[in-house]
PDB file of C-alpha atoms in Angstrom:
ATOM      1  CA  UNK A1414       0.000   0.000   0.000  1.00 59.00           C
ATOM      2  CA  UNK A1415       1.387   3.373  -0.989  1.00 80.00           C
ATOM      3  CA  UNK A1416      -0.538   5.524   1.499  1.00 93.00           C
ATOM      4  CA  UNK A1417      -2.323   4.907   4.792  1.00 92.00           C
ATOM      5  CA  UNK A1418      -6.095   4.555   4.826  1.00 92.00           C
ATOM      6  CA  UNK A1419      -7.067   8.112   5.753  1.00 92.00           C
ATOM      7  CA  UNK A1420      -4.773   9.517   3.057  1.00 96.00           C
ATOM      8  CA  UNK A1421      -6.243   7.171   0.439  1.00 96.00           C
ATOM      9  CA  UNK A1422      -9.780   8.030   1.583  1.00 96.00           C
ATOM     10  CA  UNK A1423      -9.117  11.779   1.363  1.00 97.00           C
ATOM     11  CA  UNK A1424      -7.469  11.406  -2.053  1.00 98.00           C
ATOM     12  CA  UNK A1425     -10.433   9.366  -3.313  1.00 97.00           C
ATOM     13  CA  UNK A1426     -12.843  12.004  -2.027  1.00 98.00           C
ATOM     14  CA  UNK A1427     -10.815  14.741  -3.741  1.00 98.00           C
ATOM     15  CA  UNK A1428     -10.678  12.784  -7.022  1.00 98.00           C
ATOM     16  CA  UNK A1429     -14.425  12.174  -6.976  1.00 97.00           C
ATOM     17  CA  UNK A1430     -15.180  15.778  -6.094  1.00 98.00           C
ATOM     18  CA  UNK A1431     -12.937  17.168  -8.840  1.00 98.00           C
ATOM     19  CA  UNK A1432     -14.471  14.722 -11.307  1.00 96.00           C
ATOM     20  CA  UNK A1433     -17.917  16.247 -10.712  1.00 97.00           C
ATOM     21  CA  UNK A1434     -16.748  19.356 -12.589  1.00 97.00           C
ATOM     22  CA  UNK A1435     -18.339  19.878 -16.014  1.00 96.00           C
ATOM     23  CA  UNK A1436     -14.830  20.184 -17.503  1.00 93.00           C
ATOM     24  CA  UNK A1437     -14.099  16.542 -16.614  1.00 91.00           C
ATOM     25  CA  UNK A1438     -17.327  15.211 -18.111  1.00 82.00           C
ATOM     26  CA  UNK A1439     -17.398  14.495 -21.844  1.00 78.00           C
ATOM     27  CA  UNK A1440     -20.966  15.849 -21.953  1.00 83.00           C
ATOM     28  CA  UNK A1441     -20.037  18.896 -19.863  1.00 89.00           C
ATOM     29  CA  UNK A1442     -22.462  17.973 -17.082  1.00 94.00           C
ATOM     30  CA  UNK A1443     -21.999  19.248 -13.525  1.00 96.00           C
ATOM     31  CA  UNK A1444     -22.198  16.118 -11.354  1.00 96.00           C
ATOM     32  CA  UNK A1445     -22.685  18.118  -8.150  1.00 97.00           C
ATOM     33  CA  UNK A1446     -25.706  20.109  -9.230  1.00 95.00           C
ATOM     34  CA  UNK A1447     -28.505  18.505  -7.216  1.00 96.00           C
ATOM     35  CA  UNK A1448     -29.217  17.393  -3.667  1.00 96.00           C
ATOM     36  CA  UNK A1449     -29.062  13.788  -4.914  1.00 97.00           C
ATOM     37  CA  UNK A1450     -25.600  14.435  -6.383  1.00 97.00           C
ATOM     38  CA  UNK A1451     -24.420  15.643  -2.976  1.00 97.00           C
ATOM     39  CA  UNK A1452     -26.071  12.686  -1.230  1.00 97.00           C
ATOM     40  CA  UNK A1453     -24.348  10.276  -3.662  1.00 97.00           C
ATOM     41  CA  UNK A1454     -20.978  11.911  -2.992  1.00 98.00           C
ATOM     42  CA  UNK A1455     -21.485  11.715   0.782  1.00 97.00           C
ATOM     43  CA  UNK A1456     -22.559   8.059   0.588  1.00 97.00           C
ATOM     44  CA  UNK A1457     -19.296   7.286  -1.189  1.00 97.00           C
ATOM     45  CA  UNK A1458     -17.279   9.552   1.114  1.00 97.00           C
ATOM     46  CA  UNK A1459     -18.853   9.844   4.567  1.00 94.00           C
ATOM     47  CA  UNK A1460     -17.624  12.747   6.660  1.00 94.00           C
ATOM     48  CA  UNK A1461     -18.019  13.101  10.389  1.00 91.00           C
ATOM     49  CA  UNK A1462     -19.254  16.359  11.817  1.00 92.00           C
ATOM     50  CA  UNK A1463     -21.948  18.782  10.769  1.00 93.00           C
ATOM     51  CA  UNK A1464     -23.521  18.270   7.346  1.00 96.00           C
ATOM     52  CA  UNK A1465     -26.495  20.390   6.350  1.00 95.00           C
ATOM     53  CA  UNK A1466     -27.269  18.959   2.876  1.00 94.00           C
ATOM     54  CA  UNK A1467     -28.443  22.397   1.743  1.00 95.00           C
ATOM     55  CA  UNK A1468     -27.763  24.528  -1.327  1.00 96.00           C
ATOM     56  CA  UNK A1469     -25.104  26.627   0.462  1.00 97.00           C
ATOM     57  CA  UNK A1470     -23.155  23.492   1.307  1.00 97.00           C
ATOM     58  CA  UNK A1471     -23.424  22.226  -2.267  1.00 97.00           C
ATOM     59  CA  UNK A1472     -22.349  25.643  -3.600  1.00 97.00           C
ATOM     60  CA  UNK A1473     -19.351  25.704  -1.256  1.00 97.00           C
ATOM     61  CA  UNK A1474     -18.257  22.252  -2.379  1.00 98.00           C
ATOM     62  CA  UNK A1475     -18.654  23.265  -6.028  1.00 97.00           C
ATOM     63  CA  UNK A1476     -16.442  26.294  -5.345  1.00 97.00           C
ATOM     64  CA  UNK A1477     -13.482  24.280  -4.016  1.00 98.00           C
ATOM     65  CA  UNK A1478     -13.443  21.806  -6.915  1.00 98.00           C
ATOM     66  CA  UNK A1479     -11.413  24.029  -9.240  1.00 97.00           C
ATOM     67  CA  UNK A1480      -8.984  24.806  -6.456  1.00 98.00           C
ATOM     68  CA  UNK A1481      -8.464  21.100  -5.776  1.00 98.00           C
ATOM     69  CA  UNK A1482      -8.223  20.363  -9.509  1.00 98.00           C
ATOM     70  CA  UNK A1483      -5.263  22.710  -9.690  1.00 98.00           C
ATOM     71  CA  UNK A1484      -3.252  20.104  -7.795  1.00 98.00           C
ATOM     72  CA  UNK A1485      -3.384  17.841 -10.863  1.00 98.00           C
ATOM     73  CA  UNK A1486      -1.862  20.457 -13.158  1.00 97.00           C
ATOM     74  CA  UNK A1487       1.315  21.258 -11.226  1.00 98.00           C
ATOM     75  CA  UNK A1488       4.388  19.317 -10.274  1.00 98.00           C
ATOM     76  CA  UNK A1489       5.411  18.409  -6.734  1.00 98.00           C
ATOM     77  CA  UNK A1490       7.083  21.748  -6.016  1.00 98.00           C
ATOM     78  CA  UNK A1491       4.186  23.660  -7.573  1.00 98.00           C
ATOM     79  CA  UNK A1492       1.732  21.826  -5.321  1.00 98.00           C
ATOM     80  CA  UNK A1493       3.369  23.041  -2.110  1.00 98.00           C
ATOM     81  CA  UNK A1494       2.053  26.636  -2.166  1.00 98.00           C
ATOM     82  CA  UNK A1495      -1.403  25.417  -3.222  1.00 98.00           C
ATOM     83  CA  UNK A1496      -1.533  22.943  -0.340  1.00 98.00           C
ATOM     84  CA  UNK A1497      -0.166  25.488   2.140  1.00 98.00           C
ATOM     85  CA  UNK A1498      -2.807  28.027   1.047  1.00 98.00           C
ATOM     86  CA  UNK A1499      -5.572  25.442   1.530  1.00 98.00           C
ATOM     87  CA  UNK A1500      -4.299  24.557   4.986  1.00 98.00           C
ATOM     88  CA  UNK A1501      -3.980  28.226   5.939  1.00 98.00           C
ATOM     89  CA  UNK A1502      -7.420  29.140   4.565  1.00 98.00           C
ATOM     90  CA  UNK A1503      -8.956  26.171   6.362  1.00 97.00           C
ATOM     91  CA  UNK A1504      -7.251  27.191   9.610  1.00 97.00           C
ATOM     92  CA  UNK A1505      -5.867  23.672   9.852  1.00 97.00           C
ATOM     93  CA  UNK A1506      -4.860  22.466  13.275  1.00 95.00           C
ATOM     94  CA  UNK A1507      -3.984  18.767  12.912  1.00 93.00           C
ATOM     95  CA  UNK A1508      -5.008  16.491  15.760  1.00 93.00           C
ATOM     96  CA  UNK A1509      -5.140  12.753  16.233  1.00 93.00           C
ATOM     97  CA  UNK A1510      -8.680  11.400  16.638  1.00 92.00           C
ATOM     98  CA  UNK A1511     -10.375   8.026  16.810  1.00 92.00           C
ATOM     99  CA  UNK A1512     -14.033   7.411  16.044  1.00 89.00           C
ATOM    100  CA  UNK A1513     -16.463   4.936  14.558  1.00 88.00           C
ATOM    101  CA  UNK A1514     -14.620   2.075  12.820  1.00 87.00           C
ATOM    102  CA  UNK A1515     -11.539   4.215  12.149  1.00 85.00           C
ATOM    103  CA  UNK A1516      -8.340   3.799  14.124  1.00 89.00           C
ATOM    104  CA  UNK A1517      -6.187   6.804  15.030  1.00 91.00           C
ATOM    105  CA  UNK A1518      -6.056   9.300  12.185  1.00 88.00           C
ATOM    106  CA  UNK A1519      -5.728  13.033  11.660  1.00 90.00           C
ATOM    107  CA  UNK A1520      -8.477  15.616  11.592  1.00 91.00           C
ATOM    108  CA  UNK A1521      -7.230  19.103  10.880  1.00 95.00           C
ATOM    109  CA  UNK A1522     -10.469  21.049  11.354  1.00 95.00           C
ATOM    110  CA  UNK A1523     -13.199  21.063  13.942  1.00 92.00           C
ATOM    111  CA  UNK A1524     -16.288  18.929  13.386  1.00 91.00           C
ATOM    112  CA  UNK A1525     -18.423  22.047  13.127  1.00 94.00           C
ATOM    113  CA  UNK A1526     -16.317  23.570  10.325  1.00 96.00           C
ATOM    114  CA  UNK A1527     -18.209  23.818   7.034  1.00 97.00           C
ATOM    115  CA  UNK A1528     -18.141  20.599   5.017  1.00 97.00           C
ATOM    116  CA  UNK A1529     -16.275  22.258   2.119  1.00 98.00           C
ATOM    117  CA  UNK A1530     -13.559  23.400   4.521  1.00 97.00           C
ATOM    118  CA  UNK A1531     -13.216  19.911   5.967  1.00 97.00           C
ATOM    119  CA  UNK A1532     -13.048  18.339   2.501  1.00 98.00           C
ATOM    120  CA  UNK A1533     -10.475  20.881   1.287  1.00 98.00           C
ATOM    121  CA  UNK A1534      -8.279  20.551   4.369  1.00 98.00           C
ATOM    122  CA  UNK A1535      -8.430  16.744   4.365  1.00 97.00           C
ATOM    123  CA  UNK A1536      -7.467  16.755   0.694  1.00 98.00           C
ATOM    124  CA  UNK A1537      -4.618  19.161   1.437  1.00 98.00           C
ATOM    125  CA  UNK A1538      -3.424  16.946   4.291  1.00 97.00           C
ATOM    126  CA  UNK A1539      -3.503  13.928   1.952  1.00 97.00           C
ATOM    127  CA  UNK A1540      -1.464  15.861  -0.592  1.00 98.00           C
ATOM    128  CA  UNK A1541       1.031  16.658   2.178  1.00 97.00           C
ATOM    129  CA  UNK A1542       1.591  12.898   2.417  1.00 96.00           C
ATOM    130  CA  UNK A1543       1.889  12.587  -1.370  1.00 97.00           C
ATOM    131  CA  UNK A1544       4.464  15.395  -1.467  1.00 97.00           C
ATOM    132  CA  UNK A1545       6.439  14.207   1.553  1.00 96.00           C
ATOM    133  CA  UNK A1546       6.626  10.629   0.280  1.00 96.00           C
ATOM    134  CA  UNK A1547       7.812  11.879  -3.137  1.00 96.00           C
ATOM    135  CA  UNK A1548       4.919  10.127  -4.887  1.00 97.00           C
ATOM    136  CA  UNK A1549       3.579  13.115  -6.830  1.00 97.00           C
ATOM    137  CA  UNK A1550       4.056  11.319 -10.140  1.00 96.00           C
ATOM    138  CA  UNK A1551       0.988   9.273  -9.112  1.00 97.00           C
ATOM    139  CA  UNK A1552      -1.220  12.388  -9.422  1.00 98.00           C
ATOM    140  CA  UNK A1553      -2.557  12.094 -12.962  1.00 97.00           C
ATOM    141  CA  UNK A1554      -5.008  13.376 -15.553  1.00 96.00           C
ATOM    142  CA  UNK A1555      -6.648  10.772 -17.791  1.00 94.00           C
ATOM    143  CA  UNK A1556      -4.673  10.122 -20.997  1.00 92.00           C
ATOM    144  CA  UNK A1557      -7.814   9.564 -23.100  1.00 90.00           C
ATOM    145  CA  UNK A1558      -8.133  12.061 -25.944  1.00 87.00           C
ATOM    146  CA  UNK A1559     -11.567  13.232 -24.837  1.00 85.00           C
ATOM    147  CA  UNK A1560     -11.305  13.053 -21.037  1.00 89.00           C
ATOM    148  CA  UNK A1561      -9.978  15.459 -18.436  1.00 92.00           C
ATOM    149  CA  UNK A1562     -10.881  13.422 -15.365  1.00 94.00           C
ATOM    150  CA  UNK A1563      -8.273  13.064 -12.639  1.00 96.00           C
ATOM    151  CA  UNK A1564      -7.066  10.074 -10.664  1.00 96.00           C
ATOM    152  CA  UNK A1565      -4.310   8.781  -8.411  1.00 97.00           C
ATOM    153  CA  UNK A1566      -2.243   5.937  -9.867  1.00 96.00           C
ATOM    154  CA  UNK A1567      -1.867   3.244  -7.200  1.00 95.00           C
ATOM    155  CA  UNK A1568      -0.362   0.657  -9.543  1.00 93.00           C
ATOM    156  CA  UNK A1569       2.958  -0.819  -8.454  1.00 91.00           C
ATOM    157  CA  UNK A1570       4.764   0.198 -11.612  1.00 92.00           C
ATOM    158  CA  UNK A1571       2.987   3.554 -12.007  1.00 92.00           C
ATOM    159  CA  UNK A1572       1.622   2.475 -15.374  1.00 92.00           C
ATOM    160  CA  UNK A1573      -2.043   3.434 -15.087  1.00 93.00           C
ATOM    161  CA  UNK A1574      -2.975   5.878 -17.869  1.00 92.00           C
ATOM    162  CA  UNK A1575      -6.741   6.199 -17.703  1.00 91.00           C
ATOM    163  CA  UNK A1576      -9.291   7.284 -15.111  1.00 90.00           C
ATOM    164  CA  UNK A1577     -12.022   5.152 -13.576  1.00 85.00           C
ATOM    165  CA  UNK A1578     -14.908   7.491 -14.396  1.00 77.00           C
ATOM    166  CA  UNK A1579     -15.935   5.748 -17.593  1.00 70.00           C
ATOM    167  CA  UNK A1580     -14.512   3.296 -20.050  1.00 81.00           C
ATOM    168  CA  UNK A1581     -11.604   5.445 -21.137  1.00 86.00           C
ATOM    169  CA  UNK A1582      -9.062   2.638 -21.148  1.00 78.00           C
ATOM    170  CA  UNK A1583     -11.311   0.275 -23.085  1.00 78.00           C
ATOM    171  CA  UNK A1584     -12.373   3.005 -25.512  1.00 78.00           C
ATOM    172  CA  UNK A1585      -8.795   4.075 -26.228  1.00 79.00           C
ATOM    173  CA  UNK A1586      -7.649   0.457 -26.647  1.00 76.00           C
ATOM    174  CA  UNK A1587     -10.481  -0.171 -29.125  1.00 80.00           C
ATOM    175  CA  UNK A1588      -9.544   3.002 -31.010  1.00 75.00           C
ATOM    176  CA  UNK A1589      -5.893   1.925 -31.149  1.00 75.00           C
ATOM    177  CA  UNK A1590      -6.932  -1.533 -32.347  1.00 80.00           C
ATOM    178  CA  UNK A1591      -9.077  -0.024 -35.107  1.00 81.00           C
ATOM    179  CA  UNK A1592      -6.224   2.270 -36.198  1.00 80.00           C
ATOM    180  CA  UNK A1593      -3.849  -0.712 -36.345  1.00 83.00           C
ATOM    181  CA  UNK A1594      -6.380  -2.722 -38.335  1.00 82.00           C
ATOM    182  CA  UNK A1595      -6.918   0.200 -40.712  1.00 84.00           C
ATOM    183  CA  UNK A1596      -3.140   0.526 -41.267  1.00 83.00           C
ATOM    184  CA  UNK A1597      -2.862  -3.223 -41.834  1.00 83.00           C
ATOM    185  CA  UNK A1598      -5.686  -3.058 -44.349  1.00 76.00           C
ATOM    186  CA  UNK A1599      -3.942  -0.243 -46.207  1.00 66.00           C
ATOM    187  CA  UNK A1600      -0.553  -1.972 -46.300  1.00 59.00           C
ATOM    188  CA  UNK A1601      -1.779  -5.487 -47.152  1.00 55.00           C
ATOM    189  CA  UNK A1602      -3.580  -4.418 -50.343  1.00 52.00           C
TER     190      UNK A1602
END
């Protein structure tokens, strides 16, 4: 395992939140536009503390997506000021906590902080681990021609090229196969 559980959980939550942006969707759809979208996100990524499920909370989460997405378009050194700004803006004060089925882990905001602040700070804390462990080359944007979704490559040999949001890998492999077949058809005649 590359990262501990709470880091992986926070990275997964950040990936899924960023991938709700219209820019990452081939149809340009905002996947955090409705109360059901928020409920789906929170089912996949449960957060402790206060959650209001209202429009203000949804709006606040939508606002941090672009900020988080910026972490996928910089290198390791470029990520440092972005992460530090997120931690500063979230008034992060890391503390060890234990609750529910989770063993000791870090919370860096109070439970009554706004959900968007908690999500942003947890993502920033996860990126601290990515930076400190010199694993920033695992922070990737999908290599499919028509996809801008983001992901974290957990493969042993760092060979993952496509996101998990759709069938990008299959689609690109089929396209490559068809191009090879077309070239073969042209050269064998």
